[in-house]
Amino acid sequence: MGPKTQRVYETIRSWIEGGRFPAGEKLPSERALSTELDIGRTALRQVLARLVSEHFIKAYDRSSYRILGGEAPAPSEGVPWKIHGSRPVYENPWVSLDLVDVEPPGVERFEHHVVRLFRVAVTAVLDDQDRVLMLWRYRFVPQQWGWELPGGIVDAGEDVAATAARETEEETGWRPGSVKHVVSYQPMIGMVDSPHEIFVAHGAEKVGEPTDAEEAGEVAWIPLDDIPRLMSEGKLMGSGTLVALLHILASRSRGAL
């Protein structure tokens, strides 16, 4: 960089670090920056490219940039474990247990237990009163009563969004509006393969009583303002419920719901 481009680089960086443009805000257009800083567009783009590479800004669309706040770059991927084979230990229609022959980089091969479960869809249905549709249930494994979101196993060949809507209706008697996928995750990634898909829906129609007698519990619309308290009291059960509700609370705080 020449003296002028270095000056412009330091000026824009000082604006970012000094808070003139907070994280998430767009930078002025290239034309506006070029005029204000008395620099040609070609030289300005060199400055912006450097700020992108240093993770102060991110390019969006054509000649548009947003402030990142200097986030560190994502770490590069290392060498994955080698998988030499797998043998079943136990299997039934609901769960399987395998011993997988693995070799981490620089470590002697060993057999790793892996529990495999079905893909699950969980749905948070919101109404126009800032409430979420939930079930009060007893779970015998932890021997605990608590609130959960409706959800269940994705049938073979079934669309995951269709599962989310179907399970909600079967378990609550409410048919949700259009469901939107918001996140996929694994709750116990070290040893258990259990893919979870989280959906959010706005609005629902009461179509009857729950049809899944095994899963049915007390159905209620819970105010979102009560969720932090229920969470702190340990009355929210299941990782799918927690992940979905945390997503909603975070989106709500940003005004993104």
Coordinates of C-alpha atoms in Angstrom, one line a residue:
M1 CA 0.0 0.0 0.0
G2 CA 1.1 3.5 -0.8
P3 CA 0.9 6.4 1.7
K4 CA -2.6 7.4 0.6
T5 CA -4.1 3.9 0.7
Q6 CA -2.4 3.3 4.1
R7 CA -3.9 6.5 5.4
V8 CA -7.4 5.5 4.2
Y9 CA -7.0 2.0 5.7
E10 CA -6.0 3.4 9.1
T11 CA -8.9 5.9 8.9
I12 CA -11.6 3.3 8.2
R13 CA -10.2 0.9 10.7
S14 CA -10.2 3.7 13.3
W15 CA -13.8 4.4 12.5
I16 CA -14.7 0.7 13.1
E17 CA -12.6 0.3 16.3
G18 CA -13.9 3.7 17.6
G19 CA -17.6 2.6 17.1
R20 CA -18.5 5.0 14.4
F21 CA -19.9 2.0 12.5
P22 CA -21.0 -0.7 15.0
A23 CA -21.0 -4.4 14.2
G24 CA -23.6 -5.4 11.7
E25 CA -24.0 -1.9 10.2
K26 CA -23.3 -1.3 6.5
L27 CA -20.3 0.8 5.5
P28 CA -21.1 3.8 3.3
S29 CA -21.1 3.1 -0.5
E30 CA -17.8 3.0 -2.3
R31 CA -18.7 6.2 -4.1
A32 CA -19.4 8.0 -0.7
L33 CA -16.1 6.6 0.8
S34 CA -14.2 7.6 -2.3
T35 CA -15.5 11.2 -2.1
E36 CA -15.1 11.6 1.7
L37 CA -11.6 10.1 1.8
D38 CA -10.3 11.6 -1.4
I39 CA -9.2 8.3 -2.9
G40 CA -9.9 6.5 -6.2
R41 CA -12.2 3.6 -6.4
T42 CA -9.5 1.1 -7.4
A43 CA -7.2 2.1 -4.5
L44 CA -10.2 2.1 -2.1
R45 CA -11.1 -1.5 -3.1
Q46 CA -7.5 -2.5 -2.1
V47 CA -8.2 -1.0 1.3
L48 CA -11.5 -2.8 1.6
A49 CA -10.1 -6.1 0.5
R50 CA -7.5 -5.8 3.3
L51 CA -10.2 -5.1 5.8
V52 CA -12.1 -8.1 4.6
S53 CA -9.0 -10.3 4.9
E54 CA -8.5 -9.1 8.5
H55 CA -12.2 -9.8 9.3
F56 CA -13.1 -6.2 10.1
I57 CA -15.7 -6.1 7.3
K58 CA -17.5 -8.7 5.1
A59 CA -18.6 -8.2 1.5
Y60 CA -22.3 -8.4 0.7
D61 CA -23.7 -8.3 -2.8
R62 CA -22.0 -5.9 -5.2
S63 CA -19.7 -3.3 -3.6
S64 CA -21.5 -3.5 -0.3
Y65 CA -19.8 -4.2 3.1
R66 CA -20.9 -4.8 6.7
I67 CA -18.9 -4.4 9.9
L68 CA -17.8 -7.6 11.6
G69 CA -16.0 -6.1 14.5
G70 CA -12.7 -7.8 13.9
E71 CA -13.9 -11.4 14.6
A72 CA -11.2 -14.0 14.4
P73 CA -11.2 -16.3 11.4
A74 CA -12.6 -19.8 11.7
P75 CA -9.9 -22.3 12.4
S76 CA -8.8 -24.5 9.6
E77 CA -9.9 -28.1 9.5
G78 CA -7.3 -30.7 10.6
V79 CA -6.9 -34.3 9.5
P80 CA -10.0 -36.4 10.1
W81 CA -10.0 -39.7 11.9
K82 CA -9.7 -42.8 9.7
I83 CA -12.5 -45.3 10.0
H84 CA -11.4 -48.8 9.2
G85 CA -14.7 -50.6 9.8
S86 CA -17.6 -51.1 12.1
R87 CA -19.3 -54.1 13.7
P88 CA -22.8 -54.2 15.3
V89 CA -23.1 -55.0 19.0
Y90 CA -26.8 -54.6 19.5
E91 CA -29.7 -53.6 17.2
N92 CA -33.4 -53.2 17.4
P93 CA -36.0 -51.0 15.6
W94 CA -35.3 -48.0 17.8
V95 CA -31.5 -48.0 18.6
S96 CA -28.3 -49.6 17.5
L97 CA -24.9 -49.9 19.2
D98 CA -21.8 -50.3 17.0
L99 CA -18.1 -50.7 17.7
V100 CA -16.2 -48.5 15.1
D101 CA -12.6 -49.2 14.4
V102 CA -11.1 -45.7 14.3
E103 CA -7.6 -44.2 14.1
P104 CA -7.2 -40.6 15.2
P105 CA -4.1 -38.7 13.7
G106 CA -1.0 -39.8 15.6
V107 CA -2.9 -42.2 17.9
E108 CA -3.1 -46.0 17.9
R109 CA -6.2 -47.5 16.4
F110 CA -9.0 -48.5 18.8
E111 CA -12.7 -49.4 18.9
H112 CA -15.1 -46.6 19.7
H113 CA -18.7 -47.2 20.9
V114 CA -21.3 -45.4 18.8
V115 CA -25.0 -45.3 19.6
R116 CA -27.2 -44.6 16.5
L117 CA -30.7 -43.2 16.8
F118 CA -33.2 -41.9 14.3
R119 CA -33.4 -38.3 12.9
V120 CA -35.8 -36.2 15.0
A121 CA -37.8 -33.1 14.2
V122 CA -38.8 -30.6 17.0
T123 CA -41.2 -27.7 16.4
A124 CA -41.7 -24.4 18.4
V125 CA -45.1 -23.0 17.4
L126 CA -45.6 -19.3 18.3
D127 CA -48.9 -17.4 18.5
D128 CA -49.6 -13.7 18.2
Q129 CA -49.5 -13.3 22.0
D130 CA -45.8 -14.2 22.3
R131 CA -46.6 -17.7 23.6
V132 CA -45.2 -21.1 22.6
L133 CA -47.1 -24.3 22.3
M134 CA -45.8 -26.9 24.8
L135 CA -46.5 -30.2 26.5
W136 CA -46.3 -31.0 30.2
R137 CA -45.0 -34.6 30.4
Y138 CA -43.5 -37.3 32.6
R139 CA -40.3 -38.9 31.4
F140 CA -39.5 -42.1 33.2
V141 CA -35.7 -42.2 32.3
P142 CA -34.9 -39.1 34.4
Q143 CA -38.0 -39.7 36.5
Q144 CA -39.1 -36.1 35.9
W145 CA -42.1 -34.0 35.0
G146 CA -41.4 -31.0 32.7
W147 CA -42.3 -29.0 29.6
E148 CA -41.4 -30.0 26.1
L149 CA -41.9 -28.9 22.6
P150 CA -43.7 -31.4 20.3
G151 CA -41.5 -33.5 18.2
G152 CA -40.7 -37.0 17.0
I153 CA -38.9 -39.4 14.7
V154 CA -38.7 -38.8 11.0
D155 CA -40.3 -41.8 9.2
A156 CA -38.4 -43.4 6.3
G157 CA -38.8 -41.4 3.2
E158 CA -40.7 -38.6 5.0
D159 CA -39.9 -35.0 4.4
V160 CA -38.5 -33.6 7.7
A161 CA -40.8 -30.5 7.6
A162 CA -43.7 -32.8 7.1
T163 CA -42.6 -34.7 10.3
A164 CA -42.4 -31.5 12.2
A165 CA -46.0 -30.5 11.3
R166 CA -47.4 -34.1 11.7
E167 CA -45.9 -34.6 15.2
T168 CA -47.1 -31.3 16.4
E169 CA -50.7 -32.1 15.3
E170 CA -50.6 -35.6 16.7
E171 CA -49.2 -34.6 20.1
T172 CA -51.1 -31.4 20.7
G173 CA -54.2 -31.3 18.5
W174 CA -53.0 -28.0 16.9
R175 CA -52.1 -27.9 13.2
P176 CA -49.2 -25.4 12.8
G177 CA -48.8 -22.9 10.0
S178 CA -45.9 -23.1 7.6
V179 CA -42.9 -24.6 9.5
K180 CA -39.4 -23.1 8.9
H181 CA -36.2 -25.0 9.5
V182 CA -33.8 -23.0 11.8
V183 CA -31.0 -25.3 12.9
S184 CA -29.6 -28.8 12.7
Y185 CA -27.5 -30.2 15.5
Q186 CA -26.3 -33.3 17.3
P187 CA -27.0 -33.3 21.1
M188 CA -24.3 -35.8 22.2
I189 CA -21.7 -35.7 19.3
G190 CA -18.9 -37.6 21.1
M191 CA -20.6 -41.0 21.1
V192 CA -24.3 -40.7 20.0
D193 CA -25.4 -40.2 16.4
S194 CA -28.8 -38.5 16.9
P195 CA -29.5 -35.8 14.3
H196 CA -32.0 -33.2 15.5
E197 CA -33.8 -30.7 13.2
I198 CA -35.4 -27.6 14.8
F199 CA -38.4 -25.9 13.2
V200 CA -40.4 -22.7 14.1
A201 CA -44.0 -22.0 13.0
H202 CA -46.1 -18.9 13.5
G203 CA -49.7 -19.6 14.3
A204 CA -51.7 -22.9 14.5
E205 CA -55.3 -24.1 14.1
K206 CA -57.0 -26.2 16.7
V207 CA -58.2 -29.4 14.8
G208 CA -59.0 -31.7 17.7
E209 CA -57.5 -33.6 20.6
P210 CA -54.1 -35.2 20.6
T211 CA -54.2 -38.6 18.7
D212 CA -50.9 -40.0 20.1
A213 CA -52.0 -41.4 23.4
E214 CA -48.5 -42.4 24.5
E215 CA -47.0 -38.9 23.9
A216 CA -50.0 -36.8 24.9
G217 CA -49.8 -34.7 28.0
E218 CA -51.2 -31.4 29.2
V219 CA -51.1 -29.0 26.3
A220 CA -50.6 -25.3 27.0
W221 CA -49.5 -22.0 25.4
I222 CA -46.6 -20.8 27.6
P223 CA -45.6 -17.1 27.5
L224 CA -42.1 -16.6 26.2
D225 CA -41.5 -14.3 29.2
D226 CA -41.8 -17.4 31.4
I227 CA -39.2 -19.4 29.5
P228 CA -36.1 -18.1 31.4
R229 CA -37.6 -18.9 34.7
L230 CA -38.7 -22.4 33.7
M231 CA -35.2 -23.0 32.3
S232 CA -33.6 -21.9 35.6
E233 CA -36.0 -24.1 37.5
G234 CA -35.1 -27.1 35.4
K235 CA -38.6 -27.5 34.1
L236 CA -37.7 -27.6 30.4
M237 CA -36.8 -31.1 29.3
G238 CA -34.8 -32.3 26.3
S239 CA -32.1 -30.7 24.2
G240 CA -34.4 -30.0 21.3
T241 CA -36.7 -28.0 23.5
L242 CA -33.8 -26.0 24.9
V243 CA -32.1 -25.3 21.6
A244 CA -35.3 -24.2 19.9
L245 CA -36.3 -21.9 22.8
L246 CA -32.9 -20.4 23.1
H247 CA -33.0 -19.7 19.3
I248 CA -36.3 -18.0 19.7
L249 CA -35.2 -15.9 22.7
A250 CA -32.1 -14.8 20.9
S251 CA -34.1 -13.9 17.7
R252 CA -36.6 -12.1 19.8
S253 CA -33.9 -10.0 21.5
R254 CA -32.7 -8.9 18.1
G255 CA -36.2 -8.2 16.9
A256 CA -35.9 -10.9 14.3
L257 CA -39.0 -12.9 15.2

